PDB file of C-alpha atoms in Angstrom:
ATOM      1  CA  UNK V1428      87.999 103.370 126.575  1.00 43.00           C
ATOM      2  CA  UNK V1429      85.236 105.777 127.139  1.00 46.00           C
ATOM      3  CA  UNK V1430      83.092 106.065 130.223  1.00 51.00           C
ATOM      4  CA  UNK V1431      83.904 103.569 132.883  1.00 46.00           C
ATOM      5  CA  UNK V1432      83.606 103.156 136.569  1.00 45.00           C
ATOM      6  CA  UNK V1433      87.357 102.734 136.615  1.00 42.00           C
ATOM      7  CA  UNK V1434      88.036 101.162 140.008  1.00 46.00           C
ATOM      8  CA  UNK V1435      85.819  98.155 139.414  1.00 60.00           C
ATOM      9  CA  UNK V1436      86.171  97.451 135.678  1.00 79.00           C
ATOM     10  CA  UNK V1437      89.095  95.035 135.776  1.00 80.00           C
ATOM     11  CA  UNK V1438      87.779  92.993 138.635  1.00 86.00           C
ATOM     12  CA  UNK V1439      84.250  92.695 137.127  1.00 93.00           C
ATOM     13  CA  UNK V1440      85.586  91.676 133.737  1.00 96.00           C
ATOM     14  CA  UNK V1441      87.604  88.850 135.239  1.00 94.00           C
ATOM     15  CA  UNK V1442      84.329  87.180 136.218  1.00 96.00           C
ATOM     16  CA  UNK V1443      82.666  87.419 132.725  1.00 97.00           C
ATOM     17  CA  UNK V1444      81.867  83.969 131.202  1.00 98.00           C
ATOM     18  CA  UNK V1445      79.141  85.141 128.702  1.00 98.00           C
ATOM     19  CA  UNK V1446      78.974  88.083 126.383  1.00 98.00           C
ATOM     20  CA  UNK V1447      75.435  88.662 125.161  1.00 98.00           C
ATOM     21  CA  UNK V1448      74.926  90.958 122.096  1.00 97.00           C
ATOM     22  CA  UNK V1449      72.149  92.770 120.378  1.00 94.00           C
ATOM     23  CA  UNK V1450      72.425  92.734 116.599  1.00 93.00           C
ATOM     24  CA  UNK V1451      71.218  95.945 114.847  1.00 90.00           C
ATOM     25  CA  UNK V1452      73.420  98.817 116.038  1.00 92.00           C
ATOM     26  CA  UNK V1453      75.911  96.456 117.810  1.00 94.00           C
ATOM     27  CA  UNK V1454      76.931  93.658 115.394  1.00 91.00           C
ATOM     28  CA  UNK V1455      75.859  95.935 112.488  1.00 85.00           C
ATOM     29  CA  UNK V1456      75.761  99.706 111.984  1.00 83.00           C
ATOM     30  CA  UNK V1457      71.912  99.605 112.496  1.00 73.00           C
ATOM     31  CA  UNK V1458      71.009  99.846 108.935  1.00 71.00           C
ATOM     32  CA  UNK V1459      68.181  97.519 108.044  1.00 72.00           C
ATOM     33  CA  UNK V1460      68.007  96.736 104.152  1.00 71.00           C
ATOM     34  CA  UNK V1461      64.589  95.571 103.222  1.00 69.00           C
ATOM     35  CA  UNK V1462      63.291  94.831  99.780  1.00 75.00           C
ATOM     36  CA  UNK V1463      59.906  93.453  98.476  1.00 73.00           C
ATOM     37  CA  UNK V1464      60.784  89.975  99.848  1.00 74.00           C
ATOM     38  CA  UNK V1465      62.038  90.997 103.195  1.00 68.00           C
ATOM     39  CA  UNK V1466      65.431  91.698 104.595  1.00 59.00           C
ATOM     40  CA  UNK V1467      68.121  91.668 101.831  1.00 68.00           C
ATOM     41  CA  UNK V1468      71.344  91.841 103.723  1.00 69.00           C
ATOM     42  CA  UNK V1469      73.245  93.086 106.807  1.00 75.00           C
ATOM     43  CA  UNK V1470      76.782  94.326 106.985  1.00 79.00           C
ATOM     44  CA  UNK V1471      79.017  92.708 109.569  1.00 82.00           C
ATOM     45  CA  UNK V1472      82.547  93.761 110.576  1.00 80.00           C
ATOM     46  CA  UNK V1473      85.296  91.154 110.076  1.00 88.00           C
ATOM     47  CA  UNK V1474      87.132  92.353 113.178  1.00 93.00           C
ATOM     48  CA  UNK V1475      84.059  91.671 115.273  1.00 93.00           C
ATOM     49  CA  UNK V1476      83.775  88.281 113.740  1.00 92.00           C
ATOM     50  CA  UNK V1477      87.356  87.387 114.487  1.00 92.00           C
ATOM     51  CA  UNK V1478      86.957  88.759 117.954  1.00 93.00           C
ATOM     52  CA  UNK V1479      83.968  86.414 118.494  1.00 94.00           C
ATOM     53  CA  UNK V1480      85.993  83.450 117.157  1.00 93.00           C
ATOM     54  CA  UNK V1481      88.746  84.311 119.566  1.00 93.00           C
ATOM     55  CA  UNK V1482      86.291  84.711 122.496  1.00 95.00           C
ATOM     56  CA  UNK V1483      84.797  81.275 121.780  1.00 95.00           C
ATOM     57  CA  UNK V1484      88.237  79.651 121.506  1.00 92.00           C
ATOM     58  CA  UNK V1485      89.244  81.212 124.767  1.00 95.00           C
ATOM     59  CA  UNK V1486      86.228  79.901 126.641  1.00 95.00           C
ATOM     60  CA  UNK V1487      84.202  83.112 126.611  1.00 97.00           C
ATOM     61  CA  UNK V1488      80.651  82.225 125.449  1.00 97.00           C
ATOM     62  CA  UNK V1489      78.717  84.552 123.159  1.00 97.00           C
ATOM     63  CA  UNK V1490      75.024  84.884 122.810  1.00 97.00           C
ATOM     64  CA  UNK V1491      72.860  86.928 120.447  1.00 96.00           C
ATOM     65  CA  UNK V1492      69.571  88.283 121.798  1.00 96.00           C
ATOM     66  CA  UNK V1493      67.610  90.332 119.165  1.00 92.00           C
ATOM     67  CA  UNK V1494      64.127  91.597 118.720  1.00 90.00           C
ATOM     68  CA  UNK V1495      64.185  90.918 115.020  1.00 86.00           C
ATOM     69  CA  UNK V1496      63.978  87.632 113.138  1.00 87.00           C
ATOM     70  CA  UNK V1497      66.365  87.098 110.274  1.00 84.00           C
ATOM     71  CA  UNK V1498      67.799  84.208 108.310  1.00 86.00           C
ATOM     72  CA  UNK V1499      70.860  86.412 107.911  1.00 87.00           C
ATOM     73  CA  UNK V1500      71.428  86.275 111.671  1.00 88.00           C
ATOM     74  CA  UNK V1501      71.203  82.493 111.677  1.00 90.00           C
ATOM     75  CA  UNK V1502      73.753  82.261 108.936  1.00 90.00           C
ATOM     76  CA  UNK V1503      76.209  84.693 110.616  1.00 90.00           C
ATOM     77  CA  UNK V1504      75.808  82.901 114.017  1.00 92.00           C
ATOM     78  CA  UNK V1505      76.458  79.530 112.437  1.00 94.00           C
ATOM     79  CA  UNK V1506      79.416  80.890 110.572  1.00 91.00           C
ATOM     80  CA  UNK V1507      81.070  82.152 113.830  1.00 92.00           C
ATOM     81  CA  UNK V1508      80.033  79.182 115.980  1.00 93.00           C
ATOM     82  CA  UNK V1509      77.490  81.021 118.097  1.00 94.00           C
ATOM     83  CA  UNK V1510      74.978  78.477 119.361  1.00 93.00           C
ATOM     84  CA  UNK V1511      73.118  80.758 121.767  1.00 94.00           C
ATOM     85  CA  UNK V1512      70.842  82.633 119.430  1.00 94.00           C
ATOM     86  CA  UNK V1513      67.514  84.192 120.642  1.00 96.00           C
ATOM     87  CA  UNK V1514      65.460  86.121 118.121  1.00 92.00           C
ATOM     88  CA  UNK V1515      62.099  87.800 117.989  1.00 92.00           C
ATOM     89  CA  UNK V1516      62.594  88.673 121.748  1.00 95.00           C
ATOM     90  CA  UNK V1517      60.206  91.251 123.118  1.00 95.00           C
ATOM     91  CA  UNK V1518      61.657  91.236 126.691  1.00 96.00           C
ATOM     92  CA  UNK V1519      65.452  91.046 126.660  1.00 96.00           C
ATOM     93  CA  UNK V1520      65.738  91.094 130.485  1.00 97.00           C
ATOM     94  CA  UNK V1521      63.554  87.953 130.723  1.00 97.00           C
ATOM     95  CA  UNK V1522      65.402  86.294 127.826  1.00 96.00           C
ATOM     96  CA  UNK V1523      68.886  86.996 129.326  1.00 97.00           C
ATOM     97  CA  UNK V1524      67.742  85.653 132.710  1.00 97.00           C
ATOM     98  CA  UNK V1525      66.384  82.570 130.941  1.00 97.00           C
ATOM     99  CA  UNK V1526      69.742  82.142 129.118  1.00 96.00           C
ATOM    100  CA  UNK V1527      71.577  82.483 132.405  1.00 96.00           C
ATOM    101  CA  UNK V1528      69.381  79.805 134.117  1.00 96.00           C
ATOM    102  CA  UNK V1529      69.607  77.410 131.229  1.00 95.00           C
ATOM    103  CA  UNK V1530      73.428  77.562 130.964  1.00 94.00           C
ATOM    104  CA  UNK V1531      74.187  78.148 134.646  1.00 96.00           C
ATOM    105  CA  UNK V1532      75.585  81.633 134.616  1.00 97.00           C
ATOM    106  CA  UNK V1533      75.287  84.040 137.541  1.00 97.00           C
ATOM    107  CA  UNK V1534      74.487  87.720 136.834  1.00 96.00           C
ATOM    108  CA  UNK V1535      78.191  88.706 137.654  1.00 97.00           C
ATOM    109  CA  UNK V1536      79.308  86.301 134.913  1.00 98.00           C
ATOM    110  CA  UNK V1537      77.274  88.060 132.179  1.00 98.00           C
ATOM    111  CA  UNK V1538      78.192  91.006 130.084  1.00 97.00           C
ATOM    112  CA  UNK V1539      75.674  92.539 127.697  1.00 98.00           C
ATOM    113  CA  UNK V1540      76.242  95.036 124.819  1.00 98.00           C
ATOM    114  CA  UNK V1541      73.279  97.068 123.475  1.00 97.00           C
ATOM    115  CA  UNK V1542      72.759 100.409 121.721  1.00 96.00           C
ATOM    116  CA  UNK V1543      69.123 101.363 122.036  1.00 96.00           C
ATOM    117  CA  UNK V1544      66.240 101.680 124.482  1.00 96.00           C
ATOM    118  CA  UNK V1545      65.020  98.111 123.989  1.00 95.00           C
ATOM    119  CA  UNK V1546      68.404  96.919 125.330  1.00 96.00           C
ATOM    120  CA  UNK V1547      68.057  98.698 128.679  1.00 97.00           C
ATOM    121  CA  UNK V1548      66.093  95.919 130.371  1.00 96.00           C
ATOM    122  CA  UNK V1549      68.904  93.445 129.555  1.00 97.00           C
ATOM    123  CA  UNK V1550      71.312  95.781 131.331  1.00 97.00           C
ATOM    124  CA  UNK V1551      69.522  94.889 134.579  1.00 96.00           C
ATOM    125  CA  UNK V1552      70.240  91.178 134.084  1.00 96.00           C
ATOM    126  CA  UNK V1553      73.913  91.669 133.331  1.00 97.00           C
ATOM    127  CA  UNK V1554      76.887  92.103 135.751  1.00 96.00           C
ATOM    128  CA  UNK V1555      78.673  94.430 133.286  1.00 97.00           C
ATOM    129  CA  UNK V1556      77.312  96.413 130.446  1.00 97.00           C
ATOM    130  CA  UNK V1557      78.934  97.823 127.216  1.00 96.00           C
ATOM    131  CA  UNK V1558      77.631 100.264 124.666  1.00 96.00           C
ATOM    132  CA  UNK V1559      79.073 101.277 121.298  1.00 96.00           C
ATOM    133  CA  UNK V1560      79.986 104.986 121.232  1.00 95.00           C
ATOM    134  CA  UNK V1561      77.122 105.694 118.829  1.00 96.00           C
ATOM    135  CA  UNK V1562      74.386 104.287 121.113  1.00 96.00           C
ATOM    136  CA  UNK V1563      71.550 106.469 122.104  1.00 97.00           C
ATOM    137  CA  UNK V1564      72.163 108.797 125.119  1.00 96.00           C
ATOM    138  CA  UNK V1565      70.011 106.761 127.573  1.00 97.00           C
ATOM    139  CA  UNK V1566      72.074 103.635 126.873  1.00 96.00           C
ATOM    140  CA  UNK V1567      75.363 105.596 127.012  1.00 96.00           C
ATOM    141  CA  UNK V1568      74.453 106.929 130.528  1.00 96.00           C
ATOM    142  CA  UNK V1569      73.468 103.548 131.830  1.00 96.00           C
ATOM    143  CA  UNK V1570      76.412 101.501 130.397  1.00 96.00           C
ATOM    144  CA  UNK V1571      79.322 100.502 132.609  1.00 95.00           C
ATOM    145  CA  UNK V1572      81.669 101.016 129.631  1.00 95.00           C
ATOM    146  CA  UNK V1573      81.184 102.921 126.441  1.00 95.00           C
ATOM    147  CA  UNK V1574      83.716 101.666 123.927  1.00 94.00           C
ATOM    148  CA  UNK V1575      85.462 103.938 121.442  1.00 93.00           C
ATOM    149  CA  UNK V1576      83.899 102.240 118.419  1.00 95.00           C
ATOM    150  CA  UNK V1577      80.566 102.441 116.661  1.00 95.00           C
ATOM    151  CA  UNK V1578      78.226  99.512 116.324  1.00 95.00           C
ATOM    152  CA  UNK V1579      79.162  97.380 113.382  1.00 93.00           C
ATOM    153  CA  UNK V1580      82.560  99.020 113.335  1.00 95.00           C
ATOM    154  CA  UNK V1581      84.594  97.045 115.853  1.00 95.00           C
ATOM    155  CA  UNK V1582      82.618  97.678 119.121  1.00 96.00           C
ATOM    156  CA  UNK V1583      82.156  94.047 119.848  1.00 97.00           C
ATOM    157  CA  UNK V1584      85.859  93.339 119.209  1.00 96.00           C
ATOM    158  CA  UNK V1585      86.857  96.173 121.573  1.00 96.00           C
ATOM    159  CA  UNK V1586      84.667  94.644 124.350  1.00 96.00           C
ATOM    160  CA  UNK V1587      85.982  91.124 123.768  1.00 96.00           C
ATOM    161  CA  UNK V1588      89.553  92.361 123.949  1.00 95.00           C
ATOM    162  CA  UNK V1589      88.867  94.098 127.241  1.00 95.00           C
ATOM    163  CA  UNK V1590      87.412  90.933 128.687  1.00 96.00           C
ATOM    164  CA  UNK V1591      90.126  88.651 127.464  1.00 96.00           C
ATOM    165  CA  UNK V1592      92.847  91.044 128.571  1.00 96.00           C
ATOM    166  CA  UNK V1593      91.316  91.316 132.040  1.00 96.00           C
ATOM    167  CA  UNK V1594      91.292  87.563 132.186  1.00 96.00           C
ATOM    168  CA  UNK V1595      94.935  87.312 131.094  1.00 95.00           C
ATOM    169  CA  UNK V1596      93.981  85.278 128.004  1.00 96.00           C
ATOM    170  CA  UNK V1597      94.729  87.834 125.257  1.00 94.00           C
ATOM    171  CA  UNK V1598      98.565  87.547 125.166  1.00 92.00           C
ATOM    172  CA  UNK V1599      98.331  83.716 124.869  1.00 91.00           C
ATOM    173  CA  UNK V1600      95.846  84.197 122.038  1.00 89.00           C
ATOM    174  CA  UNK V1601      98.097  86.614 120.203  1.00 89.00           C
ATOM    175  CA  UNK V1602     101.061  84.211 120.697  1.00 87.00           C
ATOM    176  CA  UNK V1603      99.066  81.469 119.004  1.00 86.00           C
ATOM    177  CA  UNK V1604      98.710  83.693 115.877  1.00 82.00           C
ATOM    178  CA  UNK V1605     102.451  84.416 115.905  1.00 85.00           C
ATOM    179  CA  UNK V1606     103.008  80.727 115.757  1.00 81.00           C
ATOM    180  CA  UNK V1607     100.559  79.985 112.944  1.00 71.00           C
ATOM    181  CA  UNK V1608      97.122  80.729 111.515  1.00 66.00           C
ATOM    182  CA  UNK V1609      94.236  79.558 113.639  1.00 64.00           C
ATOM    183  CA  UNK V1610      91.586  78.981 111.016  1.00 63.00           C
ATOM    184  CA  UNK V1611      89.169  81.382 112.636  1.00 64.00           C
ATOM    185  CA  UNK V1612      86.063  82.631 110.863  1.00 62.00           C
ATOM    186  CA  UNK V1613      85.709  86.342 110.474  1.00 57.00           C
TER     187      UNK V1613
END
């Protein structure tokens, strides 16, 4: 665990019901592979994917809010069971507020993970904020928690584990895997 405001982390994480995520630099390493016909591919981390599956199975909702539009994001979201997908977003603050109103979340029930300047507005709409350790310095200094993983390299999984552990859901989840496979997507 990197930078945190230690005394309040656990208490704040117990209230989280929605984890909203940026894509490039959070769910991916930030590389954008474009060919003559548009975006060719994105690399996603299987640990992040399984973490998202575990979050959803444990009742933690997951949303994607991204400035780009990509069929690849639609495919990945569908594969993982993420139904809250907002793309082509210019104002992430306004979009996160809209998602909160639409699904009935209060600010303290929302966590957001971002890595670059365009994510800072969304930080104002969230009750708790995460950043991958390779985020830009302005995001690092404004995040409540900087996780010890890079974007696209397990940062999302780290945040999900923190939330589920704070909510006393992680041990039950691990026990379910000790009993048998869960069929989660990665």
